[in-house]
XYZ file of C-alpha atoms in Angstrom:
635
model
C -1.922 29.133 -26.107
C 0.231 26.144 -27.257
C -1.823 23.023 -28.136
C 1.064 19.999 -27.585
C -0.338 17.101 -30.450
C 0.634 13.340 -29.462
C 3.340 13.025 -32.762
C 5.091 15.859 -30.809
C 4.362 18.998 -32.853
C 2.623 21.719 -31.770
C -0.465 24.112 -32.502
C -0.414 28.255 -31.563
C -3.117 30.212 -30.889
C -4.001 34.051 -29.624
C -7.014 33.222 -27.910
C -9.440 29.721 -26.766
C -11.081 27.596 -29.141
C -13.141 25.443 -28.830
C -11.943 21.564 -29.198
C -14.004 21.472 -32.698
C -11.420 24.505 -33.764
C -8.260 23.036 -32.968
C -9.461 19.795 -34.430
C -10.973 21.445 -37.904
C -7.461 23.123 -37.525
C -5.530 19.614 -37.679
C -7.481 17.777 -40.245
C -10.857 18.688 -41.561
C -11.666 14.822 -42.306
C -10.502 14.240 -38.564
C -13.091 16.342 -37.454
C -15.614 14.272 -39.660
C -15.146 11.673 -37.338
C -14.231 13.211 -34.250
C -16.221 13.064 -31.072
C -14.286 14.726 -28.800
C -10.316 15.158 -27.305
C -8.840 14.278 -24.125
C -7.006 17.890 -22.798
C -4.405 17.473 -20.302
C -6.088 14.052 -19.197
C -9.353 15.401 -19.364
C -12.264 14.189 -21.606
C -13.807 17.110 -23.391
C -16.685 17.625 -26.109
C -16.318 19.007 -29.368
C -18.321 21.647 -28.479
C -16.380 22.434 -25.094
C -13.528 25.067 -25.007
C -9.732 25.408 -24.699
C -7.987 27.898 -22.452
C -4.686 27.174 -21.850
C -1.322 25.435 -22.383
C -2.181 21.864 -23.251
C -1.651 17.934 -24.336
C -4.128 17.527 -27.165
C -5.623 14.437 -28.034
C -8.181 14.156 -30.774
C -11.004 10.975 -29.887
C -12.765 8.926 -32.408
C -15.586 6.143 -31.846
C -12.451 3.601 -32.167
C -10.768 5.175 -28.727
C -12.144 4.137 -25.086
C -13.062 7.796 -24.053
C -14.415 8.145 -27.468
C -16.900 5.217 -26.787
C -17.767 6.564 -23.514
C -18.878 10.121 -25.205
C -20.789 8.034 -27.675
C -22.335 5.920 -25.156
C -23.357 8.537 -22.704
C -24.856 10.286 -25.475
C -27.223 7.144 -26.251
C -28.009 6.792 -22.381
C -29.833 10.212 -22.793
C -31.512 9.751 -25.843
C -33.128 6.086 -24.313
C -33.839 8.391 -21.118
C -35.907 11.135 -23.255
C -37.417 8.243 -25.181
C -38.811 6.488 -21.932
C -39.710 10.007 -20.848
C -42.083 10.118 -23.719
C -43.667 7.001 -23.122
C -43.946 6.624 -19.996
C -45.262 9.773 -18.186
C -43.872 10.139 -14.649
C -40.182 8.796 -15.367
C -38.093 9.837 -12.581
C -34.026 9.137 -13.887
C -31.406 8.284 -11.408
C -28.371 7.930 -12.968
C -27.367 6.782 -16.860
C -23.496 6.054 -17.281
C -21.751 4.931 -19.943
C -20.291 1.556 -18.755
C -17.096 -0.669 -20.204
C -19.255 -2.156 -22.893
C -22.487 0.626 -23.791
C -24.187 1.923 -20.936
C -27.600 2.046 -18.733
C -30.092 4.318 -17.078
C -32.045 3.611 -13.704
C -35.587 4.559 -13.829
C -38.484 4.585 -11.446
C -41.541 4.370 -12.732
C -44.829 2.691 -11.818
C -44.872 0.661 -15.105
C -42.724 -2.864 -14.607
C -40.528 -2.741 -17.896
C -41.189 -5.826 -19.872
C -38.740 -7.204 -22.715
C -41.336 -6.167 -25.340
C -41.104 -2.800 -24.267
C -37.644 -2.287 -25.089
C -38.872 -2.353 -28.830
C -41.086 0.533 -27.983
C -38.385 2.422 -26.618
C -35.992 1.814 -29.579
C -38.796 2.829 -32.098
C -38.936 6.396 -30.070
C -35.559 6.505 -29.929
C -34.907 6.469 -33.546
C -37.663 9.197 -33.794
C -35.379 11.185 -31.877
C -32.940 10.456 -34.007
C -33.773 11.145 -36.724
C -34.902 14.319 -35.350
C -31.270 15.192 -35.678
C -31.524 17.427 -32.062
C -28.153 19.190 -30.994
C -26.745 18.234 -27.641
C -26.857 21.302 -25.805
C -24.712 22.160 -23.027
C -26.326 24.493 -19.862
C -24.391 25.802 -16.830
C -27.254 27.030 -14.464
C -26.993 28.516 -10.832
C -27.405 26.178 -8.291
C -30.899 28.299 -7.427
C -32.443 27.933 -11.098
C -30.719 23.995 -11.355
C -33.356 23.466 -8.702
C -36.138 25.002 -9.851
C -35.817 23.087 -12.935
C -35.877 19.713 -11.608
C -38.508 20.271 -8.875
C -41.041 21.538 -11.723
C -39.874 18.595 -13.793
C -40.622 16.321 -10.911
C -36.840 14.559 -11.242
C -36.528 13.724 -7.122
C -33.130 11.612 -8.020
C -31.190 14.615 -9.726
C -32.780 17.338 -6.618
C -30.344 14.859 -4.399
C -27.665 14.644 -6.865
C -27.739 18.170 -6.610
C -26.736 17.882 -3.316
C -23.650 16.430 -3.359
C -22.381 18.957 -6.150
C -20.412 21.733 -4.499
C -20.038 24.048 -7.709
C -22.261 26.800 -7.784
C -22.948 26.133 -11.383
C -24.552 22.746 -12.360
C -23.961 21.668 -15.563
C -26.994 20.451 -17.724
C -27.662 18.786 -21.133
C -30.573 19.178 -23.048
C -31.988 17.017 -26.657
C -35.113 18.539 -27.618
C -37.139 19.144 -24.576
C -35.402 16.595 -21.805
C -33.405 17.739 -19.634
C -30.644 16.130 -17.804
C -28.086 16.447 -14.882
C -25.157 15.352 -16.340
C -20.855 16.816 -16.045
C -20.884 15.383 -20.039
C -19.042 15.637 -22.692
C -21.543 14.293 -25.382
C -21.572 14.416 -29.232
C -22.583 17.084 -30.741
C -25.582 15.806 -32.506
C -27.795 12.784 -31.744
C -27.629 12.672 -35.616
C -24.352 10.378 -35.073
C -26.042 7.702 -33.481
C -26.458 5.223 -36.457
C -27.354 1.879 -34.954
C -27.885 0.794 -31.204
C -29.852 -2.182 -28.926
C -31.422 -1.846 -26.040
C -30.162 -5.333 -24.331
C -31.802 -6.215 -20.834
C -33.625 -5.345 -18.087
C -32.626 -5.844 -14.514
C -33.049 -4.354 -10.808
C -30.965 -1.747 -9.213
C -30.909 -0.121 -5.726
C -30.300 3.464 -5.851
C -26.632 4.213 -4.990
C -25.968 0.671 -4.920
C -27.757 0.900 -1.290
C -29.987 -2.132 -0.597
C -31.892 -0.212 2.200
C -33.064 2.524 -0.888
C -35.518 1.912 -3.352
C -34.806 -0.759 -6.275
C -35.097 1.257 -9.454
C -35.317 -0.553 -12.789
C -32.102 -0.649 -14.939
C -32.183 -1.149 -18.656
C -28.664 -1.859 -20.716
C -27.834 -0.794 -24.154
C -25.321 -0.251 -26.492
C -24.815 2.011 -29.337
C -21.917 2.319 -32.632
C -21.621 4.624 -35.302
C -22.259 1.914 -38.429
C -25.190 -0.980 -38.460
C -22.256 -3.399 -39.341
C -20.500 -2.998 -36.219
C -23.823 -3.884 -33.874
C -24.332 -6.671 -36.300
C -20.746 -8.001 -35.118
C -21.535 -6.527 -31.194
C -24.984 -9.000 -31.513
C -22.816 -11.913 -32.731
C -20.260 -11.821 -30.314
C -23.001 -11.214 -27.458
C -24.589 -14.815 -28.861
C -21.160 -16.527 -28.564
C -20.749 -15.056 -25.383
C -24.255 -16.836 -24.239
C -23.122 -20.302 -25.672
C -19.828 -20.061 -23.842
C -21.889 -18.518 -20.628
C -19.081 -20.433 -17.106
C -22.584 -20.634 -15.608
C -24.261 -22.343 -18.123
C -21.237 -24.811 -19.121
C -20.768 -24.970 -15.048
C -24.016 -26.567 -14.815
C -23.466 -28.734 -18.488
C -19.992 -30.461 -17.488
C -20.671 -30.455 -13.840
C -18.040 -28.270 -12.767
C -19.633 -26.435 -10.348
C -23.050 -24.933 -9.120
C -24.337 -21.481 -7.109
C -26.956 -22.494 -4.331
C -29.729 -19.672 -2.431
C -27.989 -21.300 1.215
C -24.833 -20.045 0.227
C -25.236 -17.025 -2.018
C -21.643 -15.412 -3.586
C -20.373 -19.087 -2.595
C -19.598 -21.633 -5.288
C -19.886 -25.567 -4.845
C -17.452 -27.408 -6.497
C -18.625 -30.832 -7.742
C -15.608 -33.542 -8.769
C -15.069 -32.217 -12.074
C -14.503 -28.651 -11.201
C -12.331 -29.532 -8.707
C -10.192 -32.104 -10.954
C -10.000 -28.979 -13.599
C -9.067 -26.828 -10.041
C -6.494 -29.267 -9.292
C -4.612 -29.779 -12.297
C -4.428 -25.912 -12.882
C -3.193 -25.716 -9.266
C -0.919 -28.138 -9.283
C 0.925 -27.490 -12.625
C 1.095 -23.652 -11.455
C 2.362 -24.814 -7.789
C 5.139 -26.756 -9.661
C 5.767 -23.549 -12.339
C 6.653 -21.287 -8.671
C 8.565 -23.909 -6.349
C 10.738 -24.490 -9.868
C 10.737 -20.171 -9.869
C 12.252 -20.017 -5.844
C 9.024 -19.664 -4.038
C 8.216 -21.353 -1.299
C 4.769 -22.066 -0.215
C 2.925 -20.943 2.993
C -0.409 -21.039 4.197
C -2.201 -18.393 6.932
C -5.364 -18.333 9.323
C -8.660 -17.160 7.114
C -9.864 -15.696 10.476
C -7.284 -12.820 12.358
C -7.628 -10.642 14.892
C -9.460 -6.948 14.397
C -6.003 -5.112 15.531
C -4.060 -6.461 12.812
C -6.809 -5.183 10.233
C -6.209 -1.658 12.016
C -2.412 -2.002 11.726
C -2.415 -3.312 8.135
C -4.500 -0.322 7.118
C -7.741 -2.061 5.494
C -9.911 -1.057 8.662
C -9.548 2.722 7.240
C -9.352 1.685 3.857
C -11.610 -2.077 3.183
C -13.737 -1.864 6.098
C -16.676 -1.964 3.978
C -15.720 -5.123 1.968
C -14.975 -7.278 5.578
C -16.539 -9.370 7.581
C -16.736 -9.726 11.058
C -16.998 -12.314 14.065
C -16.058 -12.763 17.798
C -14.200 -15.377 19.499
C -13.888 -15.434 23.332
C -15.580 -12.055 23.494
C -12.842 -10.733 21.403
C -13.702 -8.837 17.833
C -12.347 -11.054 14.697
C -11.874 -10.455 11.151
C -12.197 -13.048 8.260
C -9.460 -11.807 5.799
C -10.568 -10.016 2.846
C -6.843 -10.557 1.720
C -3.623 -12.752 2.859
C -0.887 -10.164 2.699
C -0.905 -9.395 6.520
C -0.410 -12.902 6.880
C 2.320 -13.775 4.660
C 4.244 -10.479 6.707
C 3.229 -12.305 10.093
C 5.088 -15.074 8.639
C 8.093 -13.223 7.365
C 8.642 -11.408 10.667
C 8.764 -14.306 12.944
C 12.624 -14.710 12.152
C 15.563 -12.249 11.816
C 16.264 -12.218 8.248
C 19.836 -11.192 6.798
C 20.498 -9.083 3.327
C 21.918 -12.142 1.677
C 18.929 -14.170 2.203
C 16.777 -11.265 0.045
C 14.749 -11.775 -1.889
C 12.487 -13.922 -0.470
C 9.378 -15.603 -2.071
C 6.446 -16.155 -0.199
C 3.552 -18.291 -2.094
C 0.072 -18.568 -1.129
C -3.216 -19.844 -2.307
C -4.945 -18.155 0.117
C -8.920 -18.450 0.626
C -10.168 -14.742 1.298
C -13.719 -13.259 1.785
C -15.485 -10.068 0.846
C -18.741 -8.726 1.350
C -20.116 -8.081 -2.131
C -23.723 -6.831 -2.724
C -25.902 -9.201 -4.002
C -26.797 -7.125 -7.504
C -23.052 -7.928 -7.863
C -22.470 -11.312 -8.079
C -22.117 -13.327 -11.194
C -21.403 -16.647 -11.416
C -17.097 -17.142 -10.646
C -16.432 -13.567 -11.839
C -17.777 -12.450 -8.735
C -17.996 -14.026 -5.796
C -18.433 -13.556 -1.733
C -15.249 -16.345 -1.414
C -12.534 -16.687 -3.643
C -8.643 -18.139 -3.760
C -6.280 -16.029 -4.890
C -2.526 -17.352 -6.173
C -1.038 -14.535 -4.227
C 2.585 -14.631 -3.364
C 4.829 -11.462 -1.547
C 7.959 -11.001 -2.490
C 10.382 -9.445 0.406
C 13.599 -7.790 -1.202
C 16.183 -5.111 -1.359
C 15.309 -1.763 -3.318
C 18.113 -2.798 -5.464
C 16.394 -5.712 -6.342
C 12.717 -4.189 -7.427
C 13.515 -4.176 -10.955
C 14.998 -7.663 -11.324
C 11.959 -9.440 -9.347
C 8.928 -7.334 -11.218
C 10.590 -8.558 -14.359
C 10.910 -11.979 -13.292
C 6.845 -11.947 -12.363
C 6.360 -10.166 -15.718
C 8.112 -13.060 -17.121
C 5.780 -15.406 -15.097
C 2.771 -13.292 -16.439
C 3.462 -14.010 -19.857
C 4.314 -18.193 -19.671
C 1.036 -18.109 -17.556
C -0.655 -16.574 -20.166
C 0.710 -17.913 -23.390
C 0.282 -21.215 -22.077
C -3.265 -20.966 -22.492
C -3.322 -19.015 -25.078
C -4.097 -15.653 -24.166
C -2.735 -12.322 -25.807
C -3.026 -9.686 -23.229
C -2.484 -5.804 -22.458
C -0.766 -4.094 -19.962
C -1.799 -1.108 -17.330
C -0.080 0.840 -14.526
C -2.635 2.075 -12.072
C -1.748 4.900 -9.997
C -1.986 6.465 -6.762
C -6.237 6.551 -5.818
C -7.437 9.113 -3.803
C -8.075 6.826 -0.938
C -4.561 5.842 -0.365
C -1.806 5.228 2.205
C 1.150 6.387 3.394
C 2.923 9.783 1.380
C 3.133 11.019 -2.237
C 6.681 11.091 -1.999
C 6.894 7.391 -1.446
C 4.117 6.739 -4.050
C 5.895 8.056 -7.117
C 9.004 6.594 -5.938
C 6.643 3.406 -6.111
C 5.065 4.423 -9.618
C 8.429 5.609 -10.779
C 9.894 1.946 -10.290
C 7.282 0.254 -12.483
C 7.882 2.278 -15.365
C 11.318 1.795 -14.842
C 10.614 -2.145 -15.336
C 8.278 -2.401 -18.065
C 10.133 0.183 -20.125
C 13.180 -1.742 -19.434
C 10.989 -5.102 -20.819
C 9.854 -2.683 -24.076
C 6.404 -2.883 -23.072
C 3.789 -1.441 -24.077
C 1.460 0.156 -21.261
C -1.360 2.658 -20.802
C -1.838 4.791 -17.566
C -4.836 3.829 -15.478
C -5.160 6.638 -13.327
C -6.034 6.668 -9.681
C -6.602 2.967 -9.675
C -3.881 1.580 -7.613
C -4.653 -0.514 -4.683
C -4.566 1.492 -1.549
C -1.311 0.715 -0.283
C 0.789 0.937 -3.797
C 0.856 1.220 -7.170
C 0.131 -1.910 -10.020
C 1.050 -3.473 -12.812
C -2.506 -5.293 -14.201
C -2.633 -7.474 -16.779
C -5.781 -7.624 -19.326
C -6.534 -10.858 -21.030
C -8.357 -11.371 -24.473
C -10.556 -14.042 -25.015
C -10.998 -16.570 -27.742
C -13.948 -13.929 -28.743
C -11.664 -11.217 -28.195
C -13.344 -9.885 -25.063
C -10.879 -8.542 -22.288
C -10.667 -9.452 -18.662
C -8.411 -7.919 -15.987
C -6.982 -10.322 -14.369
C -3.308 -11.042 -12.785
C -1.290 -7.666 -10.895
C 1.924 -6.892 -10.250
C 1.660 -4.302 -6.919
C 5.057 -2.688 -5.500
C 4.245 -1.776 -2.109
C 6.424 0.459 0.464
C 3.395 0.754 3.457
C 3.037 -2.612 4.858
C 6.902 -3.294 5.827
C 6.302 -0.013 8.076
C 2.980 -0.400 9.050
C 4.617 -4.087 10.480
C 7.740 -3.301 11.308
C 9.508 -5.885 8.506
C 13.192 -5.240 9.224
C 16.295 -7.410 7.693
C 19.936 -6.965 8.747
C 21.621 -4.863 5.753
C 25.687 -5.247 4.805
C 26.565 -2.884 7.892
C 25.256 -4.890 10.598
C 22.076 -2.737 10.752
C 18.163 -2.657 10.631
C 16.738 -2.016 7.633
C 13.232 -2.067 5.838
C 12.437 -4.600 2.801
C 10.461 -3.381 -0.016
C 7.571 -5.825 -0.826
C 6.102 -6.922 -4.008
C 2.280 -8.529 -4.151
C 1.760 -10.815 -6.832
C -1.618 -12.571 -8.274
C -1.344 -14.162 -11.600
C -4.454 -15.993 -12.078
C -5.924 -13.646 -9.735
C -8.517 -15.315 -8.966
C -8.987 -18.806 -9.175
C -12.578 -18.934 -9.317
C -12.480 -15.758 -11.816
C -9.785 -17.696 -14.097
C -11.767 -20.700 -13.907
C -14.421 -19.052 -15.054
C -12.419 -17.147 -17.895
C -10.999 -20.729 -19.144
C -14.470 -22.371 -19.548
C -15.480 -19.068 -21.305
C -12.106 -18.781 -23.612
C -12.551 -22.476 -24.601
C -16.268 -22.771 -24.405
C -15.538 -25.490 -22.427
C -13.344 -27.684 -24.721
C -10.769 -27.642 -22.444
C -6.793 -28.619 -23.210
C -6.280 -32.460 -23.012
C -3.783 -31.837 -19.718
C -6.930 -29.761 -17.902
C -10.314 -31.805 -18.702
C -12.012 -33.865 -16.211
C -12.363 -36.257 -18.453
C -10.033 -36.794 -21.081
C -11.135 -40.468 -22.792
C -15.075 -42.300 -22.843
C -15.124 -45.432 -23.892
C -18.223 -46.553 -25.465
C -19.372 -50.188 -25.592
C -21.585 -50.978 -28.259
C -23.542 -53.411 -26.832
C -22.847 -54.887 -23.039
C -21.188 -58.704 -24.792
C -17.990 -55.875 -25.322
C -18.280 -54.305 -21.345
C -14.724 -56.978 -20.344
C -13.146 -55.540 -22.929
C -13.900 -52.082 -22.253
C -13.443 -52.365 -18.606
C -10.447 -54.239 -19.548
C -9.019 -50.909 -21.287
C -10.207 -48.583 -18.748
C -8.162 -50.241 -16.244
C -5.200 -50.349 -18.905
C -5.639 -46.159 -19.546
C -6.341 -45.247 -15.708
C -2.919 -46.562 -14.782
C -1.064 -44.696 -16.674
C -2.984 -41.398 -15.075
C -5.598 -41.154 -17.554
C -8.941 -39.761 -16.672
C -11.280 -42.200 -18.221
C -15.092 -42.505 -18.330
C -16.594 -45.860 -18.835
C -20.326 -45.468 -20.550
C -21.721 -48.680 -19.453
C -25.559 -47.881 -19.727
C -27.608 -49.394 -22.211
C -28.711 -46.986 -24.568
C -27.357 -46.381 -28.649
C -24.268 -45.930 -29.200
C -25.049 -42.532 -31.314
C -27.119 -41.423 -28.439
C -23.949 -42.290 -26.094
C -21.351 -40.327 -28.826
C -23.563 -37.201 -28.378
C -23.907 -36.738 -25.091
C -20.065 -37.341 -25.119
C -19.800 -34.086 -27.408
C -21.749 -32.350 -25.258
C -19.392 -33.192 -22.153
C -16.680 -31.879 -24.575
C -14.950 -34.943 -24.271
C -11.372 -34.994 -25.917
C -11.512 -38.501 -27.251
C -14.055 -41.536 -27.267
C -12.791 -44.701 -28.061
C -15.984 -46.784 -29.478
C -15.702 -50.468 -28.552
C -17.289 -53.343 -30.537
C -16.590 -56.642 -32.421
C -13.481 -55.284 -34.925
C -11.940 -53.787 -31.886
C -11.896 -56.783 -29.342
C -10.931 -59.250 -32.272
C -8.007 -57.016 -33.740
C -7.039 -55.232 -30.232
C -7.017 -51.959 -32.278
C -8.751 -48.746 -31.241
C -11.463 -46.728 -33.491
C -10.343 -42.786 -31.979
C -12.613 -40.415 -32.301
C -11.652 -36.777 -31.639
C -13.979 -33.954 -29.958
C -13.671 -32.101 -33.419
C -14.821 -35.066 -35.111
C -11.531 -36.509 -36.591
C -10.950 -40.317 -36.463
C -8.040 -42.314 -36.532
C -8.559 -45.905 -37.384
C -6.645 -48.724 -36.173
C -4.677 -47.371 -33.585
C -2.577 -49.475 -31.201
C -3.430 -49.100 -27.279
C 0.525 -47.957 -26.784
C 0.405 -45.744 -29.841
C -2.982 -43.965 -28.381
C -1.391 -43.797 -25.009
C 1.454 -42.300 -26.661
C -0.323 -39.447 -28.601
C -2.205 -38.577 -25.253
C 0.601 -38.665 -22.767
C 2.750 -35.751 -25.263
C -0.377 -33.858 -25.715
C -0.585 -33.889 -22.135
C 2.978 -32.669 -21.686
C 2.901 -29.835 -24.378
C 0.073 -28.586 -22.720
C -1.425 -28.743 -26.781
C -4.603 -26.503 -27.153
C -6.991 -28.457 -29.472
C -10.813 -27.468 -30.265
């Protein structure tokens, strides 16, 4: 058996070993701090064994799958604490998730916060029990038994949908759960965790089932690191988009419209300037703009391959007894639009822009404030061009992708999803497809992971991850190369020889989202937004209402020369006025009183709490008008 390490160099053995083994075998202080290995893509325990020819990855807490072991662990070790409390427990399912993990529960007993202390106290009991993780294959017969006599309805139907005739099973102490694994080793390794929140779940994400009762957690090998995890969750909750969207009147959620944001006039001035300086960025980049129905006809859904594939997600409406879709997404459009004139090889590659409003039927436990919505603009654009010219365009939006992103600020990763199971179309096309974007971003000397099976139905992707001013991570713009849609609509152009011949077409969302990227920007600057973005970028502040000409005076001055200026003409202190202009995150307040109107000079003083003294209108003016033009990011 030849065990292929990632620096190239190789391990040979007579016979399987377990992933411990081979580990031990590489470095015994590796296997201190191992959790597991990923084997020919495949996560594995360090308990779990090695058979054949192989790619051998060692994990440790630092890694993603390594995480996930860890986490999934901790999900059973909350589940057998609960189990000891509360008698009756019946466990759905407890996943590790991107950031700790959960368990669904039904139980008679209504989970209060208060309880989660109870739960953590048992927990550590179990802990420090030190129990081995233990790893049972059972026949299907005796899986059964089990679980009936333990009362565990939820895993009997899990069961169900498990073709193998052996079920695999874990087991700490005396719980037992239904579970493919891997897990660590010991729940010895578990040095500090939180239980986090409580919330409702329907089981299988079905609304017509039974809500179960969800609690989050999250786990790390060192108290230090959840000490860092709890600080970054607190700065998360200070720059909560729904809390700020509610603060600086951005926007709002309503029960008559739920999934649907309102937009008040500050949102939409921050909506507008982001849309209109990235409109400019793509005419100045050879798009041109177009914009298509929100409401198309059922057979093009068919012939554009989401009724097989997004049925789900759609919704649905008849006009003159006819069935009607409302588009869950705008590419069918933008190929409607392309195919309604004969197009010639010299005219390739053509740019099609859209900010196109779509709709998608999410479930209610779902939503979330702008990160996920029912109704939502994406900056989509479809790019129609020659195969020769696949490689020059997806650099050209990878280009894009990065002055986007730098612009505000944003380092970011990089991920080709793959072919999903659910796809379209045939595998020889698809890694033709997949083939072409490593091509690109290998040819850019960028750095990507593999994110299998994740590709959009109809093609392969290039995503792009953000990180946050807290260094969280969002997913966010995509890059999708798509060879389906041109034949599933018949998108011809006339090649060199006089002939008909197909176009390859590229789908491109930057911000993604608008709504989502919104959201992310109000989060990234905790709403202390760029000069060139804010809905209001001066207040002037009167100190007492004998200085209102003057001020109004200078508010007309600023407006004209595009300013967005606030005039604070009520009569309260001028302190009280300065703080609730910090609170509004305003980038600069210009105080009026008696020096100001007799020398004509302006007293500045900055969101961060700078000053400048003194400062000529012209000279203030000035100062804005290039931060305004650099696009500056200031706290």
């Amino acid at each position: 058996m030849i065990v292929k390490l990632p620096d190239g160099s190789e391990k040979v053995y007579e016979c399987s070993k377990t992933v411990k083994e081979i580990t031990m075998d590489i470095s015994e202080g590796l296997a201190r701090v191992a959790v597991g290995a990923v084997v020919n893509g495949e996560t594995l325990g360090m308990k779990d064994l090695v058979s054949c020819d192989c790619d051998f990855r060692v994990l440790k807490f630092d890694d993603k799958e390594g995480k996930q072991i860890f986490w999934h662990t901790t999900s059973h070790v909350m589940a057998y604490a609960i189990k000891n409390l509360f008698s009756g427990s019946k466990f759905a399912i407890g996943p590790s998730i991107a950031n700790g993990f959960y368990y669904d529960i039904d139980v008679e007993h209504r989970f209060a916060p208060e309880d989660l202390e109870k739960i953590e106290s048992e927990m550590k009991k179990i802990i420090k029990s030190e129990y081995e993780v233990e790893k049972l294959s059972l026949p299907r017969a005796e899986a059964i038994k089990l679980f009936k006599d333990l009362e565990q309805n939820y895993k009997l139907e899990l069961i169900e949908g498990i073709e193998d005739e052996n079920i695999s099973i874990y087991k700490i102490g005396d719980y037992y759960d239904l579970c493919k694994g891997p897990h660590l080793e010991n729940v010895k390794a578990i040095k500090a965790f939180k239980l986090l929140s409580i919330a409702g779940a329907y089981w299988k994400g079905d609304e017509n089932n039974k809500m179960l009762q969800r609690i989050y957690g999250i786990s790390f090998e060192k108290k230090k690191q959840l000490d860092e995890y709890i600080e970054r969750i607190e700065e998360a909750e200070k720059r909560d988009h729904r809390k700020l969207g509610r603060e600086l009147d951005l926007f709002t959620m309503h029960d008559e419209g739920p999934g649907f944001p309102f937009f008040h006039p500050n949102g939409m001035i921050l909506r507008n300037e982001l849309l209109g300086w990235w409109r400019n960025v793509l005419i100045e980049n050879g798009y041109g703009e177009i914009q298509t129905p929100i409401i198309l006809n059922e057979a093009l859904w068919h012939r554009s391959g989401h009724w097989d594939h997004y049925k789900e997600n759609m919704y649905f409406t008849k006009i003159d007894g006819e069935d009607y879709a409302v588009k869950p997404m705008n590419c069918p459009g933008s190929t409607i639009v392309y195919s309604t004139n004969p197009h010639s090889y010299r005219e390739l590659p053509i740019r099609l822009s859209e900010f196109g409003q779509v709709h998608r039927h999410e479930l209610s436990g779902a939503l979330h404030g702008l990160f996920r919505v029912r109704t939502f603009t994406q900056d989509d654009a479809h790019v129609y061009c020659l195969p020769s010219q696949i490689e020059e365009e997806v650099f050209k939006m990878i280009d894009l992708a990065d002055y986007l992103y730098s612009t505000f600020g944003f380092k970011y990763s990089v991920e080709l999803s793959t072919r999903p199971e659910d796809f379209m179309g045939d595998i020889e096309t698809w890694n033709k497809a997949e083939e072409s974007l490593k091509v690109a971003l290998e040819k850019k000397n960028i750095k990507y992971s593999i994110n299998e099976g994740d590709g959009a139905f109809y093609g392969p992707k290039i995503d792009f991850h953000l990180e946050d001013a807290i260094g969280r991570t969002w997913q966010c713009g995509t890059i999708q190369l798509d060879f389906q849609m041109p034949v599933n609509f018949d998108l011809t152009y006339i090649n060199e020889k006089g002939e008909k011949a197909r176009p390859v077409m590229l789908h491109r969302a930057l911000l993604g989202s608008v709504e989502r990227f919104m959201g992310i920007l109000i989060e990234h600057f905790a709403g202390k937004f760029p000069l060139w973005l804010s809905p209001i970028q001066v207040e002037i502040i009167p100190v007492s209402e004998k200085f209102a000409e003057f001020a109004k005076e200078l508010e007309i001055k600023l407006k004209n020369t595009g300013l967005k200026v606030y005039l604070d003409e009520r009569a309260e202190k001028v302190g009280y006025k300065i703080r609730e202009a910090q609170l509004k995150k305003i980038n600069y307040m210009l105080v009026v009183g008696e020096q100001e109107v007799n020398s004509g000079k302006l007293s500045v003083r900055k969101r961060n709490g700078e000053e400048i003294k003194d400062c000529e209108v012209e000279e203030f003016i000035n100062i804005l008008k290039s931060e305004i033009e650099s696009k500056e990011i200031t706290n």
